[in-house]
Tab-separated table of N, CA and C in Angstrom:
chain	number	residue	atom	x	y	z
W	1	UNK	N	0.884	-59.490	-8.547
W	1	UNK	CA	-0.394	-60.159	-8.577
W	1	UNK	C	-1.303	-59.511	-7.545
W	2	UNK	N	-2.521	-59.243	-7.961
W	2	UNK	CA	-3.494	-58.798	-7.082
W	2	UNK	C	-4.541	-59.623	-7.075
W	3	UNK	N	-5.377	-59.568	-5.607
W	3	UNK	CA	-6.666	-60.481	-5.439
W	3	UNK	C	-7.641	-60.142	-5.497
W	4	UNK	N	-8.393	-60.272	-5.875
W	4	UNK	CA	-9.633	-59.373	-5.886
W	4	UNK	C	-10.280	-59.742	-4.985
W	5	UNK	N	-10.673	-58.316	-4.865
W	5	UNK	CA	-11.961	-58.334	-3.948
W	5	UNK	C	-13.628	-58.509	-3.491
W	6	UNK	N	-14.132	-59.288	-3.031
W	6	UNK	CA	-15.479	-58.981	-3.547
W	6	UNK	C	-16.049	-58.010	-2.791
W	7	UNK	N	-17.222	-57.512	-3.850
W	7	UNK	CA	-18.305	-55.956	-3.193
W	7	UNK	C	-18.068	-55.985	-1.804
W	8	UNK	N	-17.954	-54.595	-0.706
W	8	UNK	CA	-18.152	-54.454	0.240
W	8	UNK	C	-17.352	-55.144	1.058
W	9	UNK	N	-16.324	-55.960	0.602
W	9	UNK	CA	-15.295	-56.458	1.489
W	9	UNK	C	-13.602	-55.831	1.779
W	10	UNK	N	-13.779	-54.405	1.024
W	10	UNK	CA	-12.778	-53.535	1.391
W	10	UNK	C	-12.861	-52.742	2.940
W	11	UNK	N	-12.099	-51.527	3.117
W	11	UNK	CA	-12.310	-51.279	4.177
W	11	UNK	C	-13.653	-50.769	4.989
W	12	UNK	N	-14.174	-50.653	6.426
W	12	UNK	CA	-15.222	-50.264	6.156
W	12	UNK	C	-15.461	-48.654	5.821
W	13	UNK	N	-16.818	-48.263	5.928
W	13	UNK	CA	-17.340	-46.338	6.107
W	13	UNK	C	-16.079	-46.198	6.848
W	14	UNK	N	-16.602	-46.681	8.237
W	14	UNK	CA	-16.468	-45.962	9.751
W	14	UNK	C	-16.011	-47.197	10.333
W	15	UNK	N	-15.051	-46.785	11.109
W	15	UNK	CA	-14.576	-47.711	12.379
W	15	UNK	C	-15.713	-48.509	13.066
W	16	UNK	N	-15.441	-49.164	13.776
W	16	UNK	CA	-17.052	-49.978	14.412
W	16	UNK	C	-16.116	-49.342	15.835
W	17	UNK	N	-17.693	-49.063	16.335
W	17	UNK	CA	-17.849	-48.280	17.772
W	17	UNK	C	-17.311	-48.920	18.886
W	18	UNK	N	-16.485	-48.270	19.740
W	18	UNK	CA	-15.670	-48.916	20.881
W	18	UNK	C	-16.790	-49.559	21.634
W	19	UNK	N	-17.008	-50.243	22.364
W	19	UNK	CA	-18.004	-50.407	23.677
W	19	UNK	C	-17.709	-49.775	24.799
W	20	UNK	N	-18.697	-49.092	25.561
W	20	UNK	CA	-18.628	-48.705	26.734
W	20	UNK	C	-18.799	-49.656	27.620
W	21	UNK	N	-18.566	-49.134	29.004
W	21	UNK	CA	-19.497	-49.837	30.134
W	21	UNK	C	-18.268	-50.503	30.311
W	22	UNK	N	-18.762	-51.711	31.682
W	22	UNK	CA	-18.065	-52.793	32.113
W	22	UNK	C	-17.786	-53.668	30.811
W	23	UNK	N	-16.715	-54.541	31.120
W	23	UNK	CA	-16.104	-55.812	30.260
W	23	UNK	C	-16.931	-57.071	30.492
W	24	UNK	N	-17.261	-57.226	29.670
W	24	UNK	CA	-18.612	-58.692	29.948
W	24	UNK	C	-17.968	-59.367	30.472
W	25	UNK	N	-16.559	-59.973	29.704
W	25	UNK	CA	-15.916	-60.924	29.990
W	25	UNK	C	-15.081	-61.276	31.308
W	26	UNK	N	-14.857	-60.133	31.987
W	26	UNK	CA	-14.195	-59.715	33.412
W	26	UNK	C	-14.874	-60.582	34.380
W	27	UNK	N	-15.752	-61.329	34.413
W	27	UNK	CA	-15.604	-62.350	35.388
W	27	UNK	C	-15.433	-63.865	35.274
W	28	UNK	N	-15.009	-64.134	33.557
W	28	UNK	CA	-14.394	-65.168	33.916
W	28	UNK	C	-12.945	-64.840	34.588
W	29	UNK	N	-12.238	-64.228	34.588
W	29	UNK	CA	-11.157	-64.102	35.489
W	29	UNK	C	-10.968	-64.523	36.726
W	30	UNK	N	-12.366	-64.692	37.008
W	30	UNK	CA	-12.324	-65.075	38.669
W	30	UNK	C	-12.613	-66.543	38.838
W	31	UNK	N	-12.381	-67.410	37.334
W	31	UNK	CA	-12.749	-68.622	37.409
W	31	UNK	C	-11.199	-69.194	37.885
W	32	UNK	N	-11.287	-70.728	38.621
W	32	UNK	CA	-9.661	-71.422	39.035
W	32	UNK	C	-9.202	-71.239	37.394
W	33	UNK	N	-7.876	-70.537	38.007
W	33	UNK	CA	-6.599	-70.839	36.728
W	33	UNK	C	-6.843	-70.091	35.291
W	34	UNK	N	-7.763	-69.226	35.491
W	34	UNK	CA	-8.261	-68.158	34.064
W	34	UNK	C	-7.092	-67.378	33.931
W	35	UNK	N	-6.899	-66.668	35.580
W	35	UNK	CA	-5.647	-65.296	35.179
W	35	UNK	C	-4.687	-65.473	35.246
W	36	UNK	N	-4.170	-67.026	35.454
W	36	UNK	CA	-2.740	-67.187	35.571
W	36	UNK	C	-2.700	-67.971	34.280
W	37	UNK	N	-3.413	-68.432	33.166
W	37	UNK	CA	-3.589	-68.981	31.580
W	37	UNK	C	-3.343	-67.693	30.924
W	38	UNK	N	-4.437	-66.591	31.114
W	38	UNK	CA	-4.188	-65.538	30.473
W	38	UNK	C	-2.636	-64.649	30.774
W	39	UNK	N	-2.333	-64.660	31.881
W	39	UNK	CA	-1.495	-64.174	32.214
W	39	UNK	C	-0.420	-65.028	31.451
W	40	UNK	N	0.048	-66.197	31.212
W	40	UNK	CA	1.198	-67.129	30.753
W	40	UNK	C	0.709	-67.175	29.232
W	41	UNK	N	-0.140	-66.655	28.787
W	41	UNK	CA	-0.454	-66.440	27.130
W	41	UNK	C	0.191	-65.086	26.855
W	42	UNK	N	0.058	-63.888	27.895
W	42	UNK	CA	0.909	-62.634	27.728
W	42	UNK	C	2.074	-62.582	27.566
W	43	UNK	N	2.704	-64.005	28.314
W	43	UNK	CA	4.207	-63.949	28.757
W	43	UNK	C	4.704	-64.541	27.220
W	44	UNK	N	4.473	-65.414	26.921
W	44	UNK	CA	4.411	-65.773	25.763
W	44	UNK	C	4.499	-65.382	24.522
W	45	UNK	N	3.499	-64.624	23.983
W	45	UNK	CA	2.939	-63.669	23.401
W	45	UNK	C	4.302	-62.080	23.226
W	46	UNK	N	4.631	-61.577	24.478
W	46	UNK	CA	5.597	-60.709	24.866
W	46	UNK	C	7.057	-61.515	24.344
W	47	UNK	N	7.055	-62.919	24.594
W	47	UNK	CA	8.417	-63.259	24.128
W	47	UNK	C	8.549	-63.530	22.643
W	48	UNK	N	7.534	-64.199	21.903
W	48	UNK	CA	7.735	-64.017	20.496
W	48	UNK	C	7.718	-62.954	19.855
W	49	UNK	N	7.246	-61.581	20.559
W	49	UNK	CA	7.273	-60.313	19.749
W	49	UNK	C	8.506	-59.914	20.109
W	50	UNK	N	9.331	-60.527	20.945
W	50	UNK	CA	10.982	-60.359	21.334
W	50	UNK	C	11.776	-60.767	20.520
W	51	UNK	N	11.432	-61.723	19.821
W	51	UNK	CA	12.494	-62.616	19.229
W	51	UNK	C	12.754	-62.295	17.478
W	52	UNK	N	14.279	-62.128	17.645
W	52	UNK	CA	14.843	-61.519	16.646
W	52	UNK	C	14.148	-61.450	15.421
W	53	UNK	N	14.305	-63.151	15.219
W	53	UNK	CA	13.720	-63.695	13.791
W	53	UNK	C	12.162	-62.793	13.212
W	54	UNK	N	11.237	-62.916	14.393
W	54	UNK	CA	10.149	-62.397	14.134
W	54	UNK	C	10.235	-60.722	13.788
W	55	UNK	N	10.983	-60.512	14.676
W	55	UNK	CA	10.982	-58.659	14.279
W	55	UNK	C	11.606	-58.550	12.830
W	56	UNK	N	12.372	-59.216	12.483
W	56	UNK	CA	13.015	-58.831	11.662
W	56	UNK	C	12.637	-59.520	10.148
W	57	UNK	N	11.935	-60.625	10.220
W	57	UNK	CA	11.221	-61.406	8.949
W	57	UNK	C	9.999	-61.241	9.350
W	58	UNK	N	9.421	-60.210	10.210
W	58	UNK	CA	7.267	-60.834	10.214
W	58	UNK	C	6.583	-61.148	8.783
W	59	UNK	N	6.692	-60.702	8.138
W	59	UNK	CA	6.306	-60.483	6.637
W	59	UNK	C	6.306	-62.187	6.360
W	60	UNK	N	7.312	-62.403	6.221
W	60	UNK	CA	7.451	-64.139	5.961
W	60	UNK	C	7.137	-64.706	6.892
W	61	UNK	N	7.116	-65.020	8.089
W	61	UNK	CA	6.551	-65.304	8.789
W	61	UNK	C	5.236	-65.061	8.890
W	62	UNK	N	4.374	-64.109	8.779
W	62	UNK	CA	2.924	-64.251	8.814
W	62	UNK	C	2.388	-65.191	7.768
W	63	UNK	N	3.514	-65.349	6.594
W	63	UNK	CA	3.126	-65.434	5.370
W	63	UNK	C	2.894	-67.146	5.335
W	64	UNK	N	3.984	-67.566	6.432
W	64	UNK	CA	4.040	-68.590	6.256
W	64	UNK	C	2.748	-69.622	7.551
């Protein structure tokens, strides 16, 4: 079974352009408890891409 697509919603031309410059977002980091949230979302994040089940079923798992 295939889904169709509508006009212009395949891939794009061209990649969309990296941004230069500073990170806008780089100073909420310096708000109480930003980099130790972000930081415990990494840890997190790092352990489900650990775990067996996921490496080995992602497919069903995304699916689901």
């Amino acid at each position: 079974m295939t889904i169709p697509l509508r006009p212009g919603a395949g891939r794009a031309a061209r990649p969309a352009a990296r941004p230069t410059g500073p990170d806008p977002l780089a100073p909420l980091l310096q708000l109480p408890g930003v980099a130790e949230a972000a930081e415990g979302a990494r840890t997190a994040i790092d352990r489900l891409l650990g775990h067996k089940v996921l490496r080995r079923e992602s497919a069903g798992v995304s699916a689901e």
